Short mmCIF file of C-alpha atoms in Angstrom, two decimals:
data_model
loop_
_atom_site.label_atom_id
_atom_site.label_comp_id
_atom_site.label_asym_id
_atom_site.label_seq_id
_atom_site.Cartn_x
_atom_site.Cartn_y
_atom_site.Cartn_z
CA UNK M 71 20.17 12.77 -2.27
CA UNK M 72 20.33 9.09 -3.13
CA UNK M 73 20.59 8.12 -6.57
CA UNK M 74 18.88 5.00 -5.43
CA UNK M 75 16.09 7.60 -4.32
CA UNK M 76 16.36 9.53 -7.43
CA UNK M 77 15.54 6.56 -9.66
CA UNK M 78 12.94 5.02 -7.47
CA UNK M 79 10.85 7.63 -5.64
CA UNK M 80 8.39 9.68 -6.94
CA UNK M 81 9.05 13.64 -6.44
CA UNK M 82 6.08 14.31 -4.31
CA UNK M 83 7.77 11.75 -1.46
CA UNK M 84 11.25 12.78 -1.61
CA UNK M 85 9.95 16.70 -1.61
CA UNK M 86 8.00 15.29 1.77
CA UNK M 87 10.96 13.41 3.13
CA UNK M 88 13.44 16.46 2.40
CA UNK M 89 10.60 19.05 4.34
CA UNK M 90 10.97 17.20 7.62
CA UNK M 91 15.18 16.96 6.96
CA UNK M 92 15.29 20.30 6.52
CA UNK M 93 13.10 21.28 9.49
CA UNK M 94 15.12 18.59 11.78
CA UNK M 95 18.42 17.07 10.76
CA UNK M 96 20.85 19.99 10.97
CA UNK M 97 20.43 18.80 14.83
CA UNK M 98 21.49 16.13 16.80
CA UNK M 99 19.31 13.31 17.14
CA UNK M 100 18.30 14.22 21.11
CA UNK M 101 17.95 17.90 19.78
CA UNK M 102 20.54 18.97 22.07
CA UNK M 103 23.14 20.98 19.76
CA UNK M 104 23.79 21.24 15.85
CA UNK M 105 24.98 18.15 14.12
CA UNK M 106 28.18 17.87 12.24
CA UNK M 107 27.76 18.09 8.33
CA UNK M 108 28.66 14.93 7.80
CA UNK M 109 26.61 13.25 10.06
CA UNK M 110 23.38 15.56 8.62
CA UNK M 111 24.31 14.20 4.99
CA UNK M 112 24.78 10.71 6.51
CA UNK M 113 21.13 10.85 8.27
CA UNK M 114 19.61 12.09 4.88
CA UNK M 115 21.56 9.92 2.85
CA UNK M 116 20.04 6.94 5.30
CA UNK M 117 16.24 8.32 5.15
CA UNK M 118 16.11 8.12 1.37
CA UNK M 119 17.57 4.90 0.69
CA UNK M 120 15.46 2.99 3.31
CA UNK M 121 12.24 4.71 1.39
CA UNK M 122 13.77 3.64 -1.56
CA UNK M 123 14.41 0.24 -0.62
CA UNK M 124 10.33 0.13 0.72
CA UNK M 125 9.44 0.79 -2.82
CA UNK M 126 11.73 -1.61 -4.50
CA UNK M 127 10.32 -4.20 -2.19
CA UNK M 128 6.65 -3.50 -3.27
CA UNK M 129 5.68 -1.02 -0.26
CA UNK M 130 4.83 1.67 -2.47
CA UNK M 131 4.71 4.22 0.63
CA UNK M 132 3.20 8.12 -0.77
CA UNK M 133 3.47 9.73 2.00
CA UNK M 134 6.95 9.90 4.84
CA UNK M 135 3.98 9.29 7.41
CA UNK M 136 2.80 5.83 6.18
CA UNK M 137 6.06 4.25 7.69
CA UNK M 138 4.77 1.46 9.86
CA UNK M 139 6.18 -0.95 11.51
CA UNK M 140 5.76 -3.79 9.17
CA UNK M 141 7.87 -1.44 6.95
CA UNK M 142 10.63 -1.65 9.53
CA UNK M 143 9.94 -5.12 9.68
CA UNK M 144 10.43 -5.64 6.14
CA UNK M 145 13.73 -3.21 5.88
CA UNK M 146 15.10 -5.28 8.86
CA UNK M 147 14.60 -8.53 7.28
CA UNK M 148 16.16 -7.18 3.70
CA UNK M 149 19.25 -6.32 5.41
CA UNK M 150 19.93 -9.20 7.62
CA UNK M 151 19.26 -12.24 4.83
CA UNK M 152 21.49 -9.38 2.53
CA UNK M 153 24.14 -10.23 5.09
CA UNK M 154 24.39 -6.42 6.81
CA UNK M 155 26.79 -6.00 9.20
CA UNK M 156 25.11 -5.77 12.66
CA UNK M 157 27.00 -2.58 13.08
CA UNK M 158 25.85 -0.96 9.87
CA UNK M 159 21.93 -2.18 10.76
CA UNK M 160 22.27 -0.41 14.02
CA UNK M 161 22.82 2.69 12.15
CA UNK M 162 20.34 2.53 9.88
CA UNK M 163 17.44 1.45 12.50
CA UNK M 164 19.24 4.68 14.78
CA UNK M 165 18.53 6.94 11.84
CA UNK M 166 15.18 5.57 10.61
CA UNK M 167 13.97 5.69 14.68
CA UNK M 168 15.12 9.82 14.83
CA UNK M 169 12.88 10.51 11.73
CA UNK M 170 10.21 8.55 13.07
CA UNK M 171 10.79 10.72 15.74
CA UNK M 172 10.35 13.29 13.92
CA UNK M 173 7.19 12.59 12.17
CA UNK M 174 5.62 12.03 15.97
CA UNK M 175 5.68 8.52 15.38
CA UNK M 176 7.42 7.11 18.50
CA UNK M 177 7.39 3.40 19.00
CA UNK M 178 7.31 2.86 15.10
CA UNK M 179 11.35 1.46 15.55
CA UNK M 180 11.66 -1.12 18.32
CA UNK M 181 15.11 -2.36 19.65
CA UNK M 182 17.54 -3.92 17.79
CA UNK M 183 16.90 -7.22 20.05
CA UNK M 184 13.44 -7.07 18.77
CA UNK M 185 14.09 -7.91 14.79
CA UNK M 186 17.48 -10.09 14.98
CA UNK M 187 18.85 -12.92 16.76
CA UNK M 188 20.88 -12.47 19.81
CA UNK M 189 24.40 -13.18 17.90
CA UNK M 190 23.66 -10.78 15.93
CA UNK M 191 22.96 -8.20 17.90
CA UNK M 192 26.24 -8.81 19.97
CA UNK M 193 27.80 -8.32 16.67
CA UNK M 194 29.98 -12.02 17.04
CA UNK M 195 31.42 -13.47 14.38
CA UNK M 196 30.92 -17.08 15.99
CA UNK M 197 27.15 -18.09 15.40
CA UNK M 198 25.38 -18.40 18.81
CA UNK M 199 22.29 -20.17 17.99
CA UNK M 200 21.13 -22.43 14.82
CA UNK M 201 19.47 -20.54 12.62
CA UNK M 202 18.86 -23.36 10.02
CA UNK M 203 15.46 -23.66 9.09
CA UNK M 204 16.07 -27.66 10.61
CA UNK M 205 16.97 -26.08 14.26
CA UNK M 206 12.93 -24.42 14.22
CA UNK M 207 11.33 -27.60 13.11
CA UNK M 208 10.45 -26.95 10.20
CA UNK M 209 11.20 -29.48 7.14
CA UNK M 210 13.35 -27.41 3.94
CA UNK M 211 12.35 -30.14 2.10
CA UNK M 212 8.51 -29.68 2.49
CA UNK M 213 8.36 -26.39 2.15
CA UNK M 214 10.40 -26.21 -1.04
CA UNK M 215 7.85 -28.82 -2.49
CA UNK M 216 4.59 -26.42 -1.84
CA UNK M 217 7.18 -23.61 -3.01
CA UNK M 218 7.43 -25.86 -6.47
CA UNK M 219 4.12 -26.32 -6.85
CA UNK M 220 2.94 -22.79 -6.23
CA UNK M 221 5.79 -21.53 -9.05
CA UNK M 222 8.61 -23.59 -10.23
CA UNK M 223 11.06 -20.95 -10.74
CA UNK M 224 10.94 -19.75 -6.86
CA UNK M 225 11.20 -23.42 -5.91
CA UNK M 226 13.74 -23.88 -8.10
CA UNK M 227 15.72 -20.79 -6.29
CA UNK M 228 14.87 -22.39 -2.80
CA UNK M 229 16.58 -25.41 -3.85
CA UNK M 230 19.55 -24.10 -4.90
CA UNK M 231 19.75 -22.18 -1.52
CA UNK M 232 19.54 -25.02 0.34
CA UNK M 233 21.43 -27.47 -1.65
CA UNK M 234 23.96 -25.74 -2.88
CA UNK M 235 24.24 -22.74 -0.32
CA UNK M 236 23.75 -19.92 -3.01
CA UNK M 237 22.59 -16.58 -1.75
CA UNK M 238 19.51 -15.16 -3.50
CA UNK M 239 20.69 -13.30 -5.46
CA UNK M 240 22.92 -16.06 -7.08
CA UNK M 241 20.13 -18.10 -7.16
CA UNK M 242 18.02 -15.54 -8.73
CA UNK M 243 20.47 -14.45 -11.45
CA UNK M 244 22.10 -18.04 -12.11
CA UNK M 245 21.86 -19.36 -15.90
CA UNK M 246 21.96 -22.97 -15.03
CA UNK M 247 23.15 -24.10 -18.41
CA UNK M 248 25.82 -22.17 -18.65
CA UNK M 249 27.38 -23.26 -15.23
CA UNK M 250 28.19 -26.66 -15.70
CA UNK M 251 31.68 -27.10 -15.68
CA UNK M 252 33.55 -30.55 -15.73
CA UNK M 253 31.10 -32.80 -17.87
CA UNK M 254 28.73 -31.77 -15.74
CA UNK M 255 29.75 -32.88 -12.18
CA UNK M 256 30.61 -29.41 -10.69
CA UNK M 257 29.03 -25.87 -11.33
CA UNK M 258 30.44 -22.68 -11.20
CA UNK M 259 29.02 -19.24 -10.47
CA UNK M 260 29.52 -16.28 -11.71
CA UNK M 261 26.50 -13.70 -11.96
CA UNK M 262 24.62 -12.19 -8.65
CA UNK M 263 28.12 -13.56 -6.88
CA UNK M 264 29.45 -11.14 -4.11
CA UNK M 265 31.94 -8.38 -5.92
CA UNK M 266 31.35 -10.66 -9.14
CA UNK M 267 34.06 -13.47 -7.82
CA UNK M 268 33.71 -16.59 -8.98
CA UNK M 269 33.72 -19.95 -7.15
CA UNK M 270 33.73 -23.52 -8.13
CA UNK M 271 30.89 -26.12 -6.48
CA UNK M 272 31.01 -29.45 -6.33
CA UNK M 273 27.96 -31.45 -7.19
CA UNK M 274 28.75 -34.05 -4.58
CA UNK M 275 25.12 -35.75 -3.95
CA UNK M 276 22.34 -37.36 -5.80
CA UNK M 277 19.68 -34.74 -4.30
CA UNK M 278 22.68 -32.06 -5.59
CA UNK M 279 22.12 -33.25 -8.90
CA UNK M 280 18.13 -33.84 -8.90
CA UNK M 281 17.85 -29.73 -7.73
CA UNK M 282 20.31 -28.66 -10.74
CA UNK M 283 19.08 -30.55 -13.31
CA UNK M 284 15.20 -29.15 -12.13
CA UNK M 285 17.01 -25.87 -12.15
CA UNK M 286 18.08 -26.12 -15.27
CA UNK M 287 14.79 -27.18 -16.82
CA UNK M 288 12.98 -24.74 -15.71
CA UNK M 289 15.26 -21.90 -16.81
CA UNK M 290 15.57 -23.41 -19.91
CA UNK M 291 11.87 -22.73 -20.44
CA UNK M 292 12.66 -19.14 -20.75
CA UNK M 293 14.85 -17.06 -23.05
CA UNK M 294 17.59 -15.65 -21.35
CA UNK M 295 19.17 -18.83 -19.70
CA UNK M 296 18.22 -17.31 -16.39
CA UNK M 297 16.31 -18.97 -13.38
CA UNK M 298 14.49 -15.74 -12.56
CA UNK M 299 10.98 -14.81 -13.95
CA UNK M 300 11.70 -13.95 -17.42
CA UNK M 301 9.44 -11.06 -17.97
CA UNK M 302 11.29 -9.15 -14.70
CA UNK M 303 14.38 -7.24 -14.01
CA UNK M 304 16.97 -8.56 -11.02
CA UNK M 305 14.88 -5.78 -9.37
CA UNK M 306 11.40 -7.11 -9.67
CA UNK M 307 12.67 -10.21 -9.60
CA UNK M 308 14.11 -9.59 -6.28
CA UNK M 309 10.99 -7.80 -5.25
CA UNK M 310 9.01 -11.21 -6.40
CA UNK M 311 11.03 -13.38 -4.43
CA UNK M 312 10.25 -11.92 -1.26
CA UNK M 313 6.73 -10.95 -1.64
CA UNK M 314 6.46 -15.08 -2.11
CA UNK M 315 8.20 -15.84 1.17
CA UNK M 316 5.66 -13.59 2.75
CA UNK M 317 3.27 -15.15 0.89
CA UNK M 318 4.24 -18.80 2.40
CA UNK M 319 4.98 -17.91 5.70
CA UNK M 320 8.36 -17.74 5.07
CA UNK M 321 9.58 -15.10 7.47
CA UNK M 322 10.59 -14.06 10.95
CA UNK M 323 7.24 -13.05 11.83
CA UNK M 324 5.50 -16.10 10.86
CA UNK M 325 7.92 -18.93 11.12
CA UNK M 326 11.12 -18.04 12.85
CA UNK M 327 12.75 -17.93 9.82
CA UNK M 328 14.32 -16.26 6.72
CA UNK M 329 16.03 -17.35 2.86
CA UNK M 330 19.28 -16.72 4.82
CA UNK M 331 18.65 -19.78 7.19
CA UNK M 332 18.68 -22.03 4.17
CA UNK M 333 21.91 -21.07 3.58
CA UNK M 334 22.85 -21.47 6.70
CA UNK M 335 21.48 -25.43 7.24
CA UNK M 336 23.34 -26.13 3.48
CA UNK M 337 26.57 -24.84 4.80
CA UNK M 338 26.12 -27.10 8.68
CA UNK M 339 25.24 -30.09 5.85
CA UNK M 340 28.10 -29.73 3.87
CA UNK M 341 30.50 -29.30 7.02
CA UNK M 342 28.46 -32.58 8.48
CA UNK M 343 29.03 -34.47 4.77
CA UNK M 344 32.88 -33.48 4.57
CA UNK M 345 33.44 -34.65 8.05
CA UNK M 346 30.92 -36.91 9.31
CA UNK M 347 29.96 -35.20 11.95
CA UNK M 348 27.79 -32.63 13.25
CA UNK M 349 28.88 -29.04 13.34
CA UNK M 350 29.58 -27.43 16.57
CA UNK M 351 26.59 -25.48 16.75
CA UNK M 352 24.56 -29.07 16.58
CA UNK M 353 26.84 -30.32 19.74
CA UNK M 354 29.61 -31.12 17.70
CA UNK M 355 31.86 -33.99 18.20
CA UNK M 356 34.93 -33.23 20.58
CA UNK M 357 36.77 -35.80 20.57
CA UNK M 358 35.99 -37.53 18.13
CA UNK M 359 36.93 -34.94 15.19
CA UNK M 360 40.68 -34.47 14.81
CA UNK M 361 41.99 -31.04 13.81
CA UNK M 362 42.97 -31.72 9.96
CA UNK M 363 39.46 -33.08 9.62
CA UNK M 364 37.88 -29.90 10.99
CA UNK M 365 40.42 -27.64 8.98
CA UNK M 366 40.11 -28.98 5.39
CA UNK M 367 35.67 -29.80 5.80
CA UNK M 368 35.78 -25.75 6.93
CA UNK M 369 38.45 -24.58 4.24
CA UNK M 370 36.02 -26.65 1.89
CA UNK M 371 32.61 -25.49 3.20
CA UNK M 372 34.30 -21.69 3.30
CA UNK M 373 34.87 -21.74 -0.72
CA UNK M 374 32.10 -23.21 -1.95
CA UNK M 375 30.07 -21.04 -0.08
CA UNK M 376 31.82 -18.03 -1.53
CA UNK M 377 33.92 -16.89 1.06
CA UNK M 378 37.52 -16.33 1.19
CA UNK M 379 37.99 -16.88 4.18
CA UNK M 380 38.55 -20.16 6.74
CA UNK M 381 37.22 -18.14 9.55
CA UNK M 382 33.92 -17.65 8.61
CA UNK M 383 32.39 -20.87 9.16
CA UNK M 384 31.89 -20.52 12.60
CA UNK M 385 29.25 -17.79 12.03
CA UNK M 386 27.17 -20.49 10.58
CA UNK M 387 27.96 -23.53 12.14
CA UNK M 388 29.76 -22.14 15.71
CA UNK M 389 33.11 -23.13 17.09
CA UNK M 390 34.90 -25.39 19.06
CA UNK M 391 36.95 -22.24 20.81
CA UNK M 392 40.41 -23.29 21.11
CA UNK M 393 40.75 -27.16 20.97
CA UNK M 394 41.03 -27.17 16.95
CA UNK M 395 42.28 -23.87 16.58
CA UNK M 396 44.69 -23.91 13.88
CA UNK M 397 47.67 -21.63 13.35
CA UNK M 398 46.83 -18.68 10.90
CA UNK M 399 49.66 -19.91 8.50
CA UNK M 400 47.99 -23.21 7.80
CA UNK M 401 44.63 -21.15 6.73
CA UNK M 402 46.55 -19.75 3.87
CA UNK M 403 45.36 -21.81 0.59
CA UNK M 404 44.71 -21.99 -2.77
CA UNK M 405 41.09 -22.68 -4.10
CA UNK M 406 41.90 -23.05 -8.16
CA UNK M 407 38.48 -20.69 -8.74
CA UNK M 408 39.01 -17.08 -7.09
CA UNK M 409 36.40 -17.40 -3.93
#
């Protein structure tokens, strides 16, 4: 069983969840023949953690039965702004749709096709469509302003996203004060940071600078340094965040789109403010652009974004194909601050 489970559920639901495991998953999900061993600890292992992950983000489900499909909604959306691999999600939604199954509760799991975008169903690694907030109408800008209002520490977090391209849980977990490097004119992260890496961001505009300095005011107002909520854990924290996206609107369901899609309109910006032109996904400029340009802006956009590598850009603001290509030997380079 999931330790995740273990710490998070309370014995009556993982007794409830086990019952229908052991009355089901020794066998293959079409009920055809006995599944392998590792495959039945897989499934289980699955089952627990997505009922533990319900709970952690406020669905406190008592009963394996309750699963609806807002709840696969909500798992869905988790995974894909946590940056899940398509493949991986497809698992997950497999295993969650045979217990489902299970319970007699067909139709609870839809398609794939039915929670996430096209490119990321297809599993590419070159974005197909926009998913900046921007590219569905809808102004960052004026949202994070009724955000602010309604609680300065989530706008705060939103502004960071979007300015500065920090994943929520950097932007959660940040202690503003302490990441002001360079008299103050870059930042640098270091806590809620993918495998704890660092990386080094320029503070390159005047609306860069506004957002941190609000940042840091506000989590100065509490007493651990940190943006989040000061009477929560990263947990409830986490768990707080999203609950106030639903809250505004802020989702798939409601408008078309996720924290993630901040994220990915900062990273098209800072391509468009290193180069001067818009990123390929936007129409690009063909053309116009000349290779070096397009290498060092996505070399630049790649690091401060917290990647390591060059070719991950194009997931967020598409590809030109083959007319820039560079050789892989040029992509080899040195950012000063581990990425």
């Amino acid at each position: 069983m999931s330790s995740l489970a273990q710490r998070n559920l309370p014995k009556s639901l993982r007794d409830e969840i086990q019952r229908y495991l052991d009355a089901h998953n020794k066998f293959r999900s079409d009920g055809s023949r006995v599944a392998s061993a590792q495959t039945q600890d897989d499934r289980s292992g699955e089952i627990f953690r997505a009922y533990a992950r319900l709970w952690l983000l406020g669905y406190r489900i008592k009963k394996p039965e309750s699963i609806a499909a807002k709840h696969i909604e909500a798992l869905m959306n988790f995974w894909d702004e946590s940056g899940v691999s398509a493949r991986t999600i497809h698992t997950r939604l497999s295993n969650l749709r045979t217990f489902c199954n299970w319970m007699g509760k067909r139709g609870v799991v839809k398609d794939m096709k039915d929670y996430l975008t096209p490119e990321r169903v297809m599993r590419t690694t070159i974005a197909q469509a926009d998913l900046s907030w921007k590219a569905k109408g809808i102004d960052p800008e004026s949202i994070i302003d009724t955000a602010t209002e309604f609680d300065e520490r989530f706008g705060a977090m939103l502004m960071l996203q979007h300015y500065f391209y920090l994943r929520v849980k950097e932007s959660i977990e940040i202690r503003p004060a302490e990441s002001l490097i360079d008299n103050g004119d870059a930042i640098e992260l270091h806590l809620g940071t993918k495998g704890g890496r660092p990386r080094r961001i320029d503070i390159k505009t005047p609306k860069q600078r506004i957002a941190f300095d609000f940042a840091r005011t506000v989590a100065a107002k509490g007493n651990t340094g940190r943006l989040r909520w000061t009477n929560c854990t990263w947990k409830q924290a986490q768990r707080r965040f999203y609950w106030y996206m639903e809250k505004h609107g802020i989702t798939k369901g409601v408008l078309g789109v996720t924290a993630h899609g901040l994220r990915h309109g900062g990273i098209q910006d800072g391509y468009e403010r290193e180069t001067g032109y818009p990123t390929p996904i936007k129409g690009g400029a063909l053309g116009e652009i000349d290779r070096e340009t397009h290498r060092v802006a996505s070399m630049t956009v790649s690091r401060e974004s917290g990647h390591a590598r060059y070719d991950v850009v194009p997931t967020y603001c598409g590809s030109y194909g083959h007319a820039l290509r560079v050789p892989p030997n040029q992509y080899k380079y040195t950012f000063g601050v581990t990425p």
